[in-house]
Amino acid sequence: MTGNGKLVQVLAGGLESDEPSAADGIAIIGMSGRFPGAPSVEALWSLVERGGNSFRSFSPTEIEDAFTDEERAGADYVASRPYLSDVEMFDAEFFGMFPREAAVTDPQHRVFLEICWEALEGAGYDPYRRSEMVGVFAGCSMPTYLLNNVLGDRTKVEEFTSNYQIGCFNQIVGSITDALATRVAYKFNLRGPAFTIHSACSTSLLAVSQACQNLLTYSCDMALAGGVSVTIPQKRGYIYQEGGMVSRDGICRPFDAGASGTVFASGAGVVLLKRLDDALRDRDRIYAVIRGYGVNNDGSDKVGFTAPSAEGQAEAISVALANAGIEPNTIGYVECHGTATPLGDPIEFAGLQLAFSSIAEKRGRCALGSLKGNVGHMDAAAGVGGLIKAALALHYAKIPAMANYAEPNPRIYLNDSAFYIPTSTSAWPDASAPRRAGVSSFGVGGTNVHVVLEEAPPPQPVAASHVEGPFILPLSARTEDALTAVRHNLAAHLRANSKIVLPLVARTLQTGRHAFKHRTAVVASTTAEAIDLLSADRMNISQAEDVAPPVVFMFPGQGSQYVGMGAELYRREPEFARWIDRGAEVLKMSYSIDVRDYICHTGQVTETMAQEQRETRIAQPCLYLVEHAMARLWMNRGLMPTAMIGHSVGEFVAATIANAISFEDALRLVATRGRLMQKQLPGAMVSVRCDPETAQRHLRGSAEIAAINAPKLCVISGPFEDIDAVCAALEKAGIAFSRLHTSHAFHSAMMEPCIDDLREQAAKVTYGTATVPYISCVTGGWQTDEAGSSPDYWARHCREAVRFADGLVTLCSEQKPVLLEVGPGRTLSTFAAQTISRGGAAAIVQSMPEHDRANAAAVILAEAHGRLWASGCELAWPPLPIAAERVVPLPTYPFQRQRHWIDAPTPRRRGARARRGATPNTPTQPTRRDSNDQRRESLPHYKSYSGTGGCTHHAPRRHVGRGTRCRQQDEHVPRARLRF
């Protein structure tokens, strides 16, 4: 706060100060709330913008209070109170609470937990993934749920009070106001300051001021600040008293001639705050900026403890202006406390005139408003509700209408002031200075708070960037039902906001939402496509574990390659292209061939090119290079394999990624291997649908088993005539088979002639120790350092049978991994699905398309990324275009609420009155109820003093004695009588 010298300057009508720096202040980057008739901040603005209100009268069957039938039938009974629907409902599972724990927890705590989560999520922050210190500053009303429901009879009250602080711990923690802020900090793992504040009606705006102070002193980096008031029973009436605080007709009319008092209501609100320079740096969505705040207390210079003071309010406003370093003439709107009491409003207006005395001659310069005209007086949540309304007014650049206003209170002289009261919502005019607003909140007891708001600075321009689709939209929830609601809500939001930028939707979902266990992902290039996919009847849902699953890279062998298999990724993915270029240059120098002509080919594929690609001399180096580049792409996104398996030539990629063989050495060895194998005599291979034992019985001549790909899927290799004999035997036995399109009999004795030359080439390689375990496809077990560095092993590799199925069993015998096929097609994924029992793998994922879907490479990659994330893998999201704002508003978590509630007992007061058979006549003198009832009836002339009541003709003044005297009424009014 500023010193008294600056305050004196302001009160004197002048402040010599520069405009605040653009980076000064506290940014409001998130907000959430529950308001009567408006279950969200967006719904509240809609209500405010149209000048609507949430006041209504209860029918006799709705009322839950303990007034007797006679009292309800009285002319002064008003059956009205704006309330929150479904406060008995709560998503206990989401917040990690047992049903009984949820049932004894005060609904104020439960509602506040929900809106705090929504404020964080709406701003795009997952508290569990952030390192910032986040503080919580909040307050609530008296825990009447504890009194009315949890402690429903005298025995429970006595047990509770006797055990207080030692026993009855659930009720204590679930209901005491002290735990409001700390419960949020505990549930969301927030490590900044967390404390609960109480100052009656100014509680939540005081919480905001304390949050600002903690941010400015770097006690925290972000702060949740707000309040909640849900008093039970909600559906209750009240007894109107002439000159008292509450409204005669159940409607709140701030500053209006017809105002007769306020109407108390339930409500909750919270804002997420951040230092403005940090918010600008992080490209947060900023609704408004808090430039200054003032806090004080009236002291004793007023008519009574609960009475307001124009001077005290004026000082708080002036301090806030001084703290902000701005002139009063730059304020275009003030969100007033505005309780609509006949004397409270004139006192507040007088305070405004004092604070804005320097611009008194500027008629109609500043608009006044009060949220209480829309939703009533939300007690501890009133201040933050007004702050949210004012912030939205700045955000949308509109001056909101004052609800229920027709003409000014006769003690408010608008025509002689700088203020006016709008009766309809209008555009906020442009001005040379930024739009600014003030927000006031004044508490019983005299704690005054005023906050100065300013419109958000325009988003900082960023260099234009473009990223092609498709885009990954990850979705998650705690339950499948909630996940269904998540996608349906998002689909509805996209329909209603057709111009929304899909990449920013993707960014918001990827970086601004917590990843829960039940997950799915949608991959789309357009909003319309996303809507269709989100609206599908069914979607694949994965359930991630608390610990990320192990990831196994599977590298396919020869036969999966095709012309243009890497073209799309080469064009779109720099990391993929980097490794393709690096390998292509190595091969170009050694073998005078540019494999990019095959890997990156686009357009029509000629038969000659297709035939060349099938040749082993071309196929193997191309396949190795594409698989290695694909592996590096995944690793560049943070996906590191815990183990690997390669099918035939794919094992060379595994050895390279494991650092057992260098990239250049392995590439040259594979290229030499392909050329030597190409030179061998032609042969044939056939895939057989049977187990190895059955296949063995049908072998003929020199034919042999070349691969065991699955428990009932083998490959037989050998000379043409022997394979023909095998096929005839298989056909006779009724065993399904299919000939493979290969030119040679790989992994058979027909490869023996090239082994010596391969051994010579393999001996030139410098081997290292594997840093990632991988499977030997020769043994089907884990590769050893001895075999992995043996030239003889790599020389005979093309001769020995591939035991891929055995390798998969080894991989999954002691773990449940994600099996990721790193290469073109889905051949190995098919083998894995046939080998590993259902549930034996966390997921089986394809990275690249088959030959007939080559143009879908980007979609397949994005879908693979989404499936990996849905399976629980931790990896970085692909780059998205940079925008001025990091996130866009999207639907927040759809809480799956269930009833967690302790019903209140039947009111004894009503029952006792009925048993006595009392008449509805009102007694003329105060009487005491019998001892069982423990209540006292008050008569109309015992005024319920709230500081704005008492004399209806003049503002209260300071006095000594027991009452105030009205010169027109000349009656002595007892002070501070409370109604029991």
mmCIF file of N, CA and C in Angstrom, residues 418-481:
data_model
loop_
_atom_site.group_PDB
_atom_site.id
_atom_site.type_symbol
_atom_site.label_atom_id
_atom_site.label_comp_id
_atom_site.label_asym_id
_atom_site.label_seq_id
_atom_site.Cartn_x
_atom_site.Cartn_y
_atom_site.Cartn_z
ATOM 1 N N ALA A 418 -20.708 12.882 -10.881
ATOM 2 C CA ALA A 418 -20.021 12.333 -12.059
ATOM 3 C C ALA A 418 -20.542 10.962 -12.439
ATOM 4 N N PHE A 419 -21.592 10.502 -11.751
ATOM 5 C CA PHE A 419 -22.034 9.128 -11.936
ATOM 6 C C PHE A 419 -23.383 9.052 -12.649
ATOM 7 N N TYR A 420 -23.608 7.915 -13.258
ATOM 8 C CA TYR A 420 -24.929 7.606 -13.813
ATOM 9 C C TYR A 420 -25.173 6.117 -13.648
ATOM 10 N N ILE A 421 -26.432 5.731 -13.717
ATOM 11 C CA ILE A 421 -26.799 4.324 -13.559
ATOM 12 C C ILE A 421 -27.440 3.846 -14.854
ATOM 13 N N PRO A 422 -26.778 2.949 -15.579
ATOM 14 C CA PRO A 422 -27.307 2.493 -16.872
ATOM 15 C C PRO A 422 -28.494 1.546 -16.692
ATOM 16 N N THR A 423 -29.495 1.729 -17.516
ATOM 17 C CA THR A 423 -30.667 0.844 -17.476
ATOM 18 C C THR A 423 -30.621 -0.212 -18.567
ATOM 19 N N SER A 424 -29.642 -0.116 -19.433
ATOM 20 C CA SER A 424 -29.459 -1.145 -20.466
ATOM 21 C C SER A 424 -27.971 -1.292 -20.733
ATOM 22 N N THR A 425 -27.575 -2.458 -21.191
ATOM 23 C CA THR A 425 -26.167 -2.726 -21.479
ATOM 24 C C THR A 425 -25.769 -2.052 -22.779
ATOM 25 N N SER A 426 -24.621 -1.408 -22.776
ATOM 26 C CA SER A 426 -24.167 -0.685 -23.965
ATOM 27 C C SER A 426 -22.675 -0.890 -24.152
ATOM 28 N N ALA A 427 -22.199 -0.540 -25.326
ATOM 29 C CA ALA A 427 -20.765 -0.641 -25.598
ATOM 30 C C ALA A 427 -20.002 0.347 -24.732
ATOM 31 N N TRP A 428 -18.862 -0.082 -24.266
ATOM 32 C CA TRP A 428 -17.989 0.791 -23.469
ATOM 33 C C TRP A 428 -17.186 1.643 -24.443
ATOM 34 N N PRO A 429 -17.385 2.939 -24.453
ATOM 35 C CA PRO A 429 -16.721 3.783 -25.465
ATOM 36 C C PRO A 429 -15.202 3.681 -25.399
ATOM 37 N N ASP A 430 -14.581 3.845 -26.553
ATOM 38 C CA ASP A 430 -13.124 3.912 -26.603
ATOM 39 C C ASP A 430 -12.652 5.214 -25.979
ATOM 40 N N ALA A 431 -11.450 5.194 -25.478
ATOM 41 C CA ALA A 431 -10.853 6.398 -24.914
ATOM 42 C C ALA A 431 -9.350 6.340 -25.133
ATOM 43 N N SER A 432 -8.693 7.479 -24.903
ATOM 44 C CA SER A 432 -7.247 7.498 -25.093
ATOM 45 C C SER A 432 -6.544 6.622 -24.062
ATOM 46 N N ALA A 433 -7.093 6.579 -22.841
ATOM 47 C CA ALA A 433 -6.531 5.725 -21.795
ATOM 48 C C ALA A 433 -7.237 4.373 -21.818
ATOM 49 N N PRO A 434 -6.641 3.353 -21.238
ATOM 50 C CA PRO A 434 -7.319 2.047 -21.179
ATOM 51 C C PRO A 434 -8.615 2.143 -20.379
ATOM 52 N N ARG A 435 -9.563 1.290 -20.683
ATOM 53 C CA ARG A 435 -10.797 1.219 -19.903
ATOM 54 C C ARG A 435 -10.460 0.735 -18.488
ATOM 55 N N ARG A 436 -11.114 1.365 -17.505
ATOM 56 C CA ARG A 436 -10.839 0.998 -16.122
ATOM 57 C C ARG A 436 -12.127 0.942 -15.331
ATOM 58 N N ALA A 437 -12.111 0.123 -14.287
ATOM 59 C CA ALA A 437 -13.283 -0.034 -13.433
ATOM 60 C C ALA A 437 -12.833 -0.180 -11.989
ATOM 61 N N GLY A 438 -13.718 0.183 -11.071
ATOM 62 C CA GLY A 438 -13.489 -0.038 -9.657
ATOM 63 C C GLY A 438 -14.467 -1.061 -9.124
ATOM 64 N N VAL A 439 -14.078 -1.780 -8.087
ATOM 65 C CA VAL A 439 -14.947 -2.772 -7.457
ATOM 66 C C VAL A 439 -14.882 -2.556 -5.953
ATOM 67 N N SER A 440 -16.042 -2.375 -5.327
ATOM 68 C CA SER A 440 -16.111 -2.146 -3.888
ATOM 69 C C SER A 440 -16.768 -3.318 -3.177
ATOM 70 N N SER A 441 -16.290 -3.578 -1.975
ATOM 71 C CA SER A 441 -16.930 -4.572 -1.118
ATOM 72 C C SER A 441 -16.693 -4.152 0.323
ATOM 73 N N PHE A 442 -17.781 -4.029 1.075
ATOM 74 C CA PHE A 442 -17.703 -3.509 2.435
ATOM 75 C C PHE A 442 -18.311 -4.513 3.403
ATOM 76 N N GLY A 443 -17.562 -4.851 4.422
ATOM 77 C CA GLY A 443 -18.000 -5.896 5.339
ATOM 78 C C GLY A 443 -18.594 -5.357 6.622
ATOM 79 N N VAL A 444 -19.495 -6.142 7.199
ATOM 80 C CA VAL A 444 -20.029 -5.819 8.520
ATOM 81 C C VAL A 444 -18.862 -5.756 9.500
ATOM 82 N N GLY A 445 -18.787 -4.667 10.245
ATOM 83 C CA GLY A 445 -17.648 -4.441 11.115
ATOM 84 C C GLY A 445 -16.700 -3.429 10.551
ATOM 85 N N GLY A 446 -16.887 -3.072 9.275
ATOM 86 C CA GLY A 446 -16.157 -1.943 8.723
ATOM 87 C C GLY A 446 -14.936 -2.226 7.905
ATOM 88 N N THR A 447 -14.659 -3.468 7.535
ATOM 89 C CA THR A 447 -13.515 -3.727 6.657
ATOM 90 C C THR A 447 -13.912 -3.424 5.223
ATOM 91 N N ASN A 448 -13.323 -2.383 4.668
ATOM 92 C CA ASN A 448 -13.635 -1.912 3.323
ATOM 93 C C ASN A 448 -12.531 -2.326 2.359
ATOM 94 N N VAL A 449 -12.927 -2.795 1.204
ATOM 95 C CA VAL A 449 -11.964 -3.187 0.176
ATOM 96 C C VAL A 449 -12.406 -2.588 -1.146
ATOM 97 N N HIS A 450 -11.455 -2.000 -1.854
ATOM 98 C CA HIS A 450 -11.729 -1.507 -3.209
ATOM 99 C C HIS A 450 -10.585 -1.946 -4.109
ATOM 100 N N VAL A 451 -10.933 -2.363 -5.294
ATOM 101 C CA VAL A 451 -9.953 -2.845 -6.264
ATOM 102 C C VAL A 451 -10.125 -2.061 -7.557
ATOM 103 N N VAL A 452 -9.010 -1.671 -8.160
ATOM 104 C CA VAL A 452 -9.025 -0.963 -9.438
ATOM 105 C C VAL A 452 -8.626 -1.936 -10.539
ATOM 106 N N LEU A 453 -9.508 -2.071 -11.527
ATOM 107 C CA LEU A 453 -9.278 -2.963 -12.660
ATOM 108 C C LEU A 453 -8.996 -2.166 -13.929
ATOM 109 N N GLU A 454 -8.263 -2.800 -14.815
ATOM 110 C CA GLU A 454 -7.982 -2.213 -16.126
ATOM 111 C C GLU A 454 -8.143 -3.291 -17.184
ATOM 112 N N GLU A 455 -8.560 -2.873 -18.375
ATOM 113 C CA GLU A 455 -8.709 -3.857 -19.435
ATOM 114 C C GLU A 455 -7.363 -4.492 -19.757
ATOM 115 N N ALA A 456 -7.407 -5.714 -20.207
ATOM 116 C CA ALA A 456 -6.179 -6.448 -20.508
ATOM 117 C C ALA A 456 -5.448 -5.808 -21.673
ATOM 118 N N PRO A 457 -4.127 -5.798 -21.628
ATOM 119 C CA PRO A 457 -3.379 -5.311 -22.792
ATOM 120 C C PRO A 457 -3.614 -6.234 -23.974
ATOM 121 N N PRO A 458 -3.549 -5.714 -25.187
ATOM 122 C CA PRO A 458 -3.754 -6.592 -26.347
ATOM 123 C C PRO A 458 -2.695 -7.687 -26.372
ATOM 124 N N PRO A 459 -3.067 -8.888 -26.806
ATOM 125 C CA PRO A 459 -2.074 -9.974 -26.869
ATOM 126 C C PRO A 459 -0.860 -9.558 -27.682
ATOM 127 N N GLN A 460 0.289 -9.947 -27.221
ATOM 128 C CA GLN A 460 1.517 -9.572 -27.901
ATOM 129 C C GLN A 460 1.593 -10.235 -29.268
ATOM 130 N N PRO A 461 1.940 -9.476 -30.294
ATOM 131 C CA PRO A 461 2.039 -10.083 -31.629
ATOM 132 C C PRO A 461 3.154 -11.120 -31.676
ATOM 133 N N VAL A 462 2.927 -12.169 -32.430
ATOM 134 C CA VAL A 462 3.941 -13.213 -32.592
ATOM 135 C C VAL A 462 4.151 -13.447 -34.081
ATOM 136 N N ALA A 463 5.305 -13.964 -34.399
ATOM 137 C CA ALA A 463 5.603 -14.258 -35.795
ATOM 138 C C ALA A 463 4.632 -15.304 -36.316
ATOM 139 N N ALA A 464 4.107 -15.038 -37.485
ATOM 140 C CA ALA A 464 3.138 -15.962 -38.075
ATOM 141 C C ALA A 464 3.789 -17.322 -38.309
ATOM 142 N N SER A 465 3.078 -18.353 -37.964
ATOM 143 C CA SER A 465 3.583 -19.712 -38.186
ATOM 144 C C SER A 465 2.426 -20.593 -38.638
ATOM 145 N N HIS A 466 2.767 -21.597 -39.395
ATOM 146 C CA HIS A 466 1.734 -22.492 -39.914
ATOM 147 C C HIS A 466 2.188 -23.928 -39.732
ATOM 148 N N VAL A 467 1.298 -24.720 -39.220
ATOM 149 C CA VAL A 467 1.553 -26.147 -39.062
ATOM 150 C C VAL A 467 0.392 -26.902 -39.672
ATOM 151 N N GLU A 468 0.739 -27.848 -40.530
ATOM 152 C CA GLU A 468 -0.309 -28.633 -41.180
ATOM 153 C C GLU A 468 -0.962 -29.589 -40.186
ATOM 154 N N GLY A 469 -2.216 -29.894 -40.457
ATOM 155 C CA GLY A 469 -2.880 -30.945 -39.718
ATOM 156 C C GLY A 469 -2.370 -32.295 -40.192
ATOM 157 N N PRO A 470 -2.837 -33.349 -39.594
ATOM 158 C CA PRO A 470 -3.894 -33.394 -38.587
ATOM 159 C C PRO A 470 -3.386 -33.003 -37.197
ATOM 160 N N PHE A 471 -4.353 -32.739 -36.304
ATOM 161 C CA PHE A 471 -4.036 -32.326 -34.944
ATOM 162 C C PHE A 471 -4.600 -33.350 -33.959
ATOM 163 N N ILE A 472 -3.862 -33.552 -32.899
ATOM 164 C CA ILE A 472 -4.242 -34.550 -31.892
ATOM 165 C C ILE A 472 -5.026 -33.859 -30.783
ATOM 166 N N LEU A 473 -6.235 -34.348 -30.526
ATOM 167 C CA LEU A 473 -7.075 -33.824 -29.454
ATOM 168 C C LEU A 473 -7.164 -34.889 -28.357
ATOM 169 N N PRO A 474 -6.305 -34.816 -27.344
ATOM 170 C CA PRO A 474 -6.336 -35.823 -26.276
ATOM 171 C C PRO A 474 -7.441 -35.522 -25.271
ATOM 172 N N LEU A 475 -8.158 -36.533 -24.850
ATOM 173 C CA LEU A 475 -9.256 -36.390 -23.898
ATOM 174 C C LEU A 475 -9.078 -37.410 -22.785
ATOM 175 N N SER A 476 -9.383 -37.000 -21.567
ATOM 176 C CA SER A 476 -9.255 -37.944 -20.458
ATOM 177 C C SER A 476 -10.234 -37.578 -19.356
ATOM 178 N N ALA A 477 -10.489 -38.540 -18.492
ATOM 179 C CA ALA A 477 -11.381 -38.334 -17.346
ATOM 180 C C ALA A 477 -11.114 -39.431 -16.333
ATOM 181 N N ARG A 478 -11.709 -39.272 -15.162
ATOM 182 C CA ARG A 478 -11.532 -40.288 -14.124
ATOM 183 C C ARG A 478 -12.359 -41.531 -14.392
ATOM 184 N N THR A 479 -13.466 -41.384 -15.115
ATOM 185 C CA THR A 479 -14.344 -42.516 -15.395
ATOM 186 C C THR A 479 -14.720 -42.512 -16.870
ATOM 187 N N GLU A 480 -15.210 -43.650 -17.340
ATOM 188 C CA GLU A 480 -15.639 -43.724 -18.734
ATOM 189 C C GLU A 480 -16.838 -42.824 -18.995
ATOM 190 N N ASP A 481 -17.768 -42.767 -18.034
ATOM 191 C CA ASP A 481 -18.935 -41.892 -18.211
ATOM 192 C C ASP A 481 -18.506 -40.436 -18.325
#
